[in-house]
Amino acid sequence: MMGKQPRGALVVFEGIDRSGKTSQTNLLNGALSARGIPSALRRFPDRTTPTGLLISSYLEGQKNLSDQVIHLLFSSNRWEATSEMKETLESGTTLIVDRYAYSGVAYTAAKGAADLDWCKAPDRGLLTPDLVIYFDIPTSVAASRAEYGGERYEKVEFQEKVRSQFAKLGEGDKRWAIVDAARPGEDIHEAVLGLVLEAVERAKNEPLREDLWV
Ligand code: NYM
């Protein structure tokens, strides 16, 4: 009989808008496949689910919701994906996730409407990432990469506030790895791949935890 499959790693990417997460997560997925490491991509918000459709119309400015309501919707959008994510990880596939609860907290806290404890509460007990890669980039560099698309939050002054909230969240979190995302793409990819290969190895010997911020 075959032995039990070692689990995959839960790797989360965080950063302000236009920090390069999406292209690097795609590159990473390809690099893992090329090494024979099973991996899959996921992004939050998942705009395809019922909560995701509401979130999407909020972000596009078609719908107004209070800061509390949109915060809880973003969190629900993660909770509804949890059992599927757990199955994927337990089947041995590494999950590469573009934004997670850290974005949830950083963007709401940046509005100044709620304190960090309130912002963290709805995501307490989510699947705990093995690694959080934070793409650090000055807002001026991010903004110069491409025009902001006009969605809610895509303003330099607001992104500045989000960036300081991310910095606070990373303090003292041993899973948090800061990657300088203002460098050329190949250098970022190399740094990311090194961190992720280590996390994939580590995850094989550690149980999957469901105690984010508990
Ligand atoms: N966002 C994303 C939040 O405000 N809270 C969350 O929990 C998550 C996951 O949604 N500006 C914000 C950050 C982005 C926007 O994300 C949509 P993306 O990565 O542009 O699709």
Short mmCIF file of C-alpha atoms and ligand atoms in Angstrom, two decimals:
data_model
loop_
_atom_site.label_atom_id
_atom_site.label_comp_id
_atom_site.label_asym_id
_atom_site.label_seq_id
_atom_site.Cartn_x
_atom_site.Cartn_y
_atom_site.Cartn_z
CA MET A 1 0.00 0.00 0.00
CA MET A 2 1.19 3.53 -0.75
CA GLY A 3 2.05 5.76 2.23
CA LYS A 4 0.01 8.84 2.97
CA GLN A 5 0.71 11.73 0.61
CA PRO A 6 2.60 14.59 2.35
CA ARG A 7 0.42 17.70 2.37
CA GLY A 8 1.00 20.73 0.18
CA ALA A 9 2.04 24.12 1.54
CA LEU A 10 -0.28 27.10 1.87
CA VAL A 11 1.61 30.05 0.42
CA VAL A 12 0.00 33.48 0.50
CA PHE A 13 1.04 36.58 -1.43
CA GLU A 14 0.21 40.00 -0.07
CA GLY A 15 0.93 43.57 -1.07
CA ILE A 16 -0.63 46.83 -2.21
CA ASP A 17 -2.33 47.11 -5.61
CA ARG A 18 0.11 46.78 -8.57
CA SER A 19 2.84 45.23 -6.45
CA GLY A 20 3.25 42.43 -9.02
CA LYS A 21 1.59 39.57 -7.15
CA THR A 22 -0.45 38.25 -10.04
CA SER A 23 2.38 37.87 -12.55
CA GLN A 24 4.71 36.39 -9.90
CA THR A 25 2.13 33.88 -8.68
CA ASN A 26 1.67 32.71 -12.29
CA LEU A 27 5.44 32.41 -12.78
CA LEU A 28 5.76 30.51 -9.51
CA ASN A 29 3.01 28.07 -10.45
CA GLY A 30 4.86 27.28 -13.69
CA ALA A 31 8.19 26.86 -11.91
CA LEU A 32 6.71 24.44 -9.36
CA SER A 33 5.07 22.36 -12.10
CA ALA A 34 8.38 22.24 -13.97
CA ARG A 35 9.91 20.72 -10.81
CA GLY A 36 7.13 18.15 -10.53
CA ILE A 37 5.64 19.83 -7.45
CA PRO A 38 1.82 19.78 -7.67
CA SER A 39 0.47 23.29 -7.24
CA ALA A 40 -2.66 25.33 -7.85
CA LEU A 41 -3.53 29.02 -7.91
CA ARG A 42 -6.32 30.75 -6.04
CA ARG A 43 -7.11 34.40 -5.56
CA PHE A 44 -9.18 36.44 -3.14
CA PRO A 45 -11.64 37.91 -3.58
CA ASP A 46 -13.02 35.00 -5.60
CA ARG A 47 -15.41 37.09 -7.67
CA THR A 48 -17.32 34.10 -9.06
CA THR A 49 -19.25 33.12 -5.91
CA PRO A 50 -22.41 34.90 -4.63
CA THR A 51 -20.40 36.88 -2.05
CA GLY A 52 -17.74 37.49 -4.72
CA LEU A 53 -20.29 39.03 -7.09
CA LEU A 54 -21.37 41.48 -4.38
CA ILE A 55 -17.74 42.29 -3.58
CA SER A 56 -17.01 42.85 -7.24
CA SER A 57 -19.89 45.29 -7.70
CA TYR A 58 -18.72 47.14 -4.56
CA LEU A 59 -15.14 47.38 -5.89
CA GLU A 60 -16.40 48.59 -9.26
CA GLY A 61 -18.39 51.32 -7.53
CA GLN A 62 -21.79 49.96 -8.60
CA LYS A 63 -22.79 49.17 -5.08
CA ASN A 64 -22.28 51.01 -1.81
CA LEU A 65 -21.90 48.98 1.37
CA SER A 66 -20.81 50.04 4.83
CA ASP A 67 -17.17 49.43 5.79
CA GLN A 68 -18.29 46.73 8.24
CA VAL A 69 -20.47 44.89 5.73
CA ILE A 70 -17.84 44.77 2.98
CA HIS A 71 -15.24 43.63 5.51
CA LEU A 72 -17.42 40.71 6.59
CA LEU A 73 -18.18 39.81 2.97
CA PHE A 74 -14.46 39.60 2.15
CA SER A 75 -14.04 37.32 5.16
CA SER A 76 -17.05 35.14 4.19
CA ASN A 77 -15.57 34.85 0.72
CA ARG A 78 -12.51 33.21 2.33
CA TRP A 79 -14.49 31.00 4.71
CA GLU A 80 -16.58 29.60 1.88
CA ALA A 81 -13.38 28.45 0.11
CA THR A 82 -11.85 26.86 3.20
CA SER A 83 -13.03 23.26 2.92
CA GLU A 84 -12.03 23.07 -0.73
CA MET A 85 -8.62 24.57 0.06
CA LYS A 86 -8.15 22.07 2.87
CA GLU A 87 -8.90 19.14 0.56
CA THR A 88 -6.48 20.46 -2.05
CA LEU A 89 -3.69 20.85 0.51
CA GLU A 90 -4.33 17.45 2.05
CA SER A 91 -4.22 15.83 -1.38
CA GLY A 92 -0.60 17.02 -1.62
CA THR A 93 -1.08 20.13 -3.77
CA THR A 94 0.65 23.36 -2.79
CA LEU A 95 -1.73 26.31 -2.92
CA ILE A 96 -0.50 29.67 -4.15
CA VAL A 97 -2.95 32.28 -2.95
CA ASP A 98 -3.08 35.84 -4.31
CA ARG A 99 -4.32 37.88 -1.26
CA TYR A 100 -5.79 36.49 1.95
CA ALA A 101 -6.89 37.70 5.38
CA TYR A 102 -3.95 40.13 5.64
CA SER A 103 -5.43 42.15 2.75
CA GLY A 104 -8.77 41.95 4.52
CA VAL A 105 -7.33 43.59 7.63
CA ALA A 106 -4.96 46.04 5.92
CA TYR A 107 -7.55 47.57 3.58
CA THR A 108 -10.27 47.95 6.21
CA ALA A 109 -7.90 49.22 8.89
CA ALA A 110 -6.54 51.77 6.37
CA LYS A 111 -10.02 53.34 6.24
CA GLY A 112 -9.62 54.24 9.91
CA ALA A 113 -13.10 52.98 10.74
CA ALA A 114 -12.18 49.99 12.90
CA ASP A 115 -9.28 48.84 15.06
CA LEU A 116 -7.00 45.92 14.24
CA ASP A 117 -8.65 43.51 16.68
CA TRP A 118 -12.08 44.11 15.15
CA CYS A 119 -10.63 43.69 11.66
CA LYS A 120 -8.90 40.42 12.54
CA ALA A 121 -11.79 38.81 14.40
CA PRO A 122 -13.86 37.38 11.49
CA ASP A 123 -10.84 35.61 9.98
CA ARG A 124 -9.69 34.02 13.26
CA GLY A 125 -9.39 30.26 12.83
CA LEU A 126 -8.91 30.26 9.05
CA LEU A 127 -6.33 27.92 7.54
CA THR A 128 -2.94 29.19 8.67
CA PRO A 129 -0.47 29.94 5.87
CA ASP A 130 2.92 28.21 5.97
CA LEU A 131 4.42 31.29 4.36
CA VAL A 132 3.23 34.81 3.64
CA ILE A 133 5.26 36.58 0.98
CA TYR A 134 4.80 40.32 1.30
CA PHE A 135 5.68 42.29 -1.81
CA ASP A 136 7.08 45.52 -0.49
CA ILE A 137 7.04 48.38 -2.98
CA PRO A 138 6.85 52.17 -2.65
CA THR A 139 3.41 53.38 -3.72
CA SER A 140 4.99 55.73 -6.28
CA VAL A 141 6.68 52.78 -8.03
CA ALA A 142 3.50 50.68 -7.98
CA ALA A 143 1.44 53.56 -9.37
CA SER A 144 3.91 54.17 -12.19
CA ARG A 145 3.69 50.55 -13.40
CA ALA A 146 0.29 50.95 -14.96
CA GLU A 147 -2.65 53.26 -14.65
CA TYR A 148 -4.81 52.37 -11.69
CA GLY A 149 -7.95 50.85 -13.16
CA GLY A 150 -10.40 53.08 -11.32
CA GLU A 151 -11.63 50.46 -8.84
CA ARG A 152 -12.27 51.53 -5.29
CA TYR A 153 -9.02 51.90 -3.23
CA GLU A 154 -6.82 52.57 -6.27
CA LYS A 155 -5.50 55.93 -5.08
CA VAL A 156 -1.91 56.63 -4.02
CA GLU A 157 -2.85 58.26 -0.67
CA PHE A 158 -5.01 55.31 0.32
CA GLN A 159 -2.41 52.76 -0.82
CA GLU A 160 0.10 54.53 1.44
CA LYS A 161 -2.16 53.82 4.41
CA VAL A 162 -2.63 50.19 3.33
CA ARG A 163 1.14 49.83 3.12
CA SER A 164 1.62 50.96 6.72
CA GLN A 165 -1.09 48.57 7.89
CA PHE A 166 0.67 45.68 6.12
CA ALA A 167 3.92 46.66 7.84
CA LYS A 168 2.17 46.50 11.24
CA LEU A 169 0.63 43.11 10.47
CA GLY A 170 3.99 41.61 9.53
CA GLU A 171 5.68 42.62 12.78
CA GLY A 172 6.34 39.56 14.91
CA ASP A 173 4.71 37.13 12.45
CA LYS A 174 7.21 34.35 11.89
CA ARG A 175 5.55 33.26 8.66
CA TRP A 176 6.00 36.73 7.12
CA ALA A 177 8.74 37.14 4.48
CA ILE A 178 9.37 40.55 2.94
CA VAL A 179 10.40 40.58 -0.70
CA ASP A 180 11.58 43.80 -2.34
CA ALA A 181 9.15 44.00 -5.25
CA ALA A 182 10.67 47.07 -6.90
CA ARG A 183 13.39 44.90 -8.49
CA PRO A 184 13.37 43.26 -11.94
CA GLY A 185 10.92 40.39 -12.28
CA GLU A 186 13.56 37.63 -12.59
CA ASP A 187 15.19 38.65 -9.29
CA ILE A 188 11.82 38.63 -7.55
CA HIS A 189 11.00 35.24 -9.01
CA GLU A 190 14.29 33.79 -7.79
CA ALA A 191 13.75 35.10 -4.26
CA VAL A 192 10.15 33.83 -4.22
CA LEU A 193 11.04 30.38 -5.51
CA GLY A 194 13.73 29.92 -2.84
CA LEU A 195 11.28 30.80 -0.06
CA VAL A 196 8.52 28.59 -1.47
CA LEU A 197 10.68 25.49 -2.01
CA GLU A 198 11.73 25.75 1.65
CA ALA A 199 8.10 26.10 2.75
CA VAL A 200 7.05 23.07 0.66
CA GLU A 201 9.69 20.97 2.45
CA ARG A 202 8.74 22.29 5.88
CA ALA A 203 5.03 21.66 5.31
CA LYS A 204 5.67 17.95 4.70
CA ASN A 205 6.55 17.50 8.38
CA GLU A 206 4.07 19.88 9.95
CA PRO A 207 0.33 19.42 10.39
CA LEU A 208 -2.01 21.77 8.57
CA ARG A 209 -3.21 24.35 11.08
CA GLU A 210 -6.53 26.13 11.30
CA ASP A 211 -5.62 28.74 13.85
CA LEU A 212 -4.92 31.97 12.03
CA TRP A 213 -4.67 34.75 14.66
CA VAL A 214 -6.05 32.49 17.39
N1 NYM B 1 -9.31 43.60 -0.86
C1 NYM B 1 -9.01 42.29 -1.09
C2 NYM B 1 -9.87 44.00 0.35
O1 NYM B 1 -10.14 45.18 0.55
N2 NYM B 1 -10.11 43.06 1.31
C3 NYM B 1 -9.83 41.73 1.13
O2 NYM B 1 -10.07 40.91 2.02
C4 NYM B 1 -9.26 41.33 -0.14
C5 NYM B 1 -8.95 39.89 -0.38
O3 NYM B 1 -9.86 44.16 -3.05
N3 NYM B 1 -7.80 46.55 -4.08
C6 NYM B 1 -9.12 44.59 -1.93
C7 NYM B 1 -7.73 44.75 -2.44
C8 NYM B 1 -7.87 45.12 -3.90
C9 NYM B 1 -9.26 44.62 -4.27
O4 NYM B 1 -8.20 42.70 -5.26
C10 NYM B 1 -9.30 43.50 -5.30
P1 NYM B 1 -7.44 42.30 -6.64
O5 NYM B 1 -6.20 41.60 -6.13
O6 NYM B 1 -7.15 43.60 -7.36
O7 NYM B 1 -8.40 41.42 -7.37
#
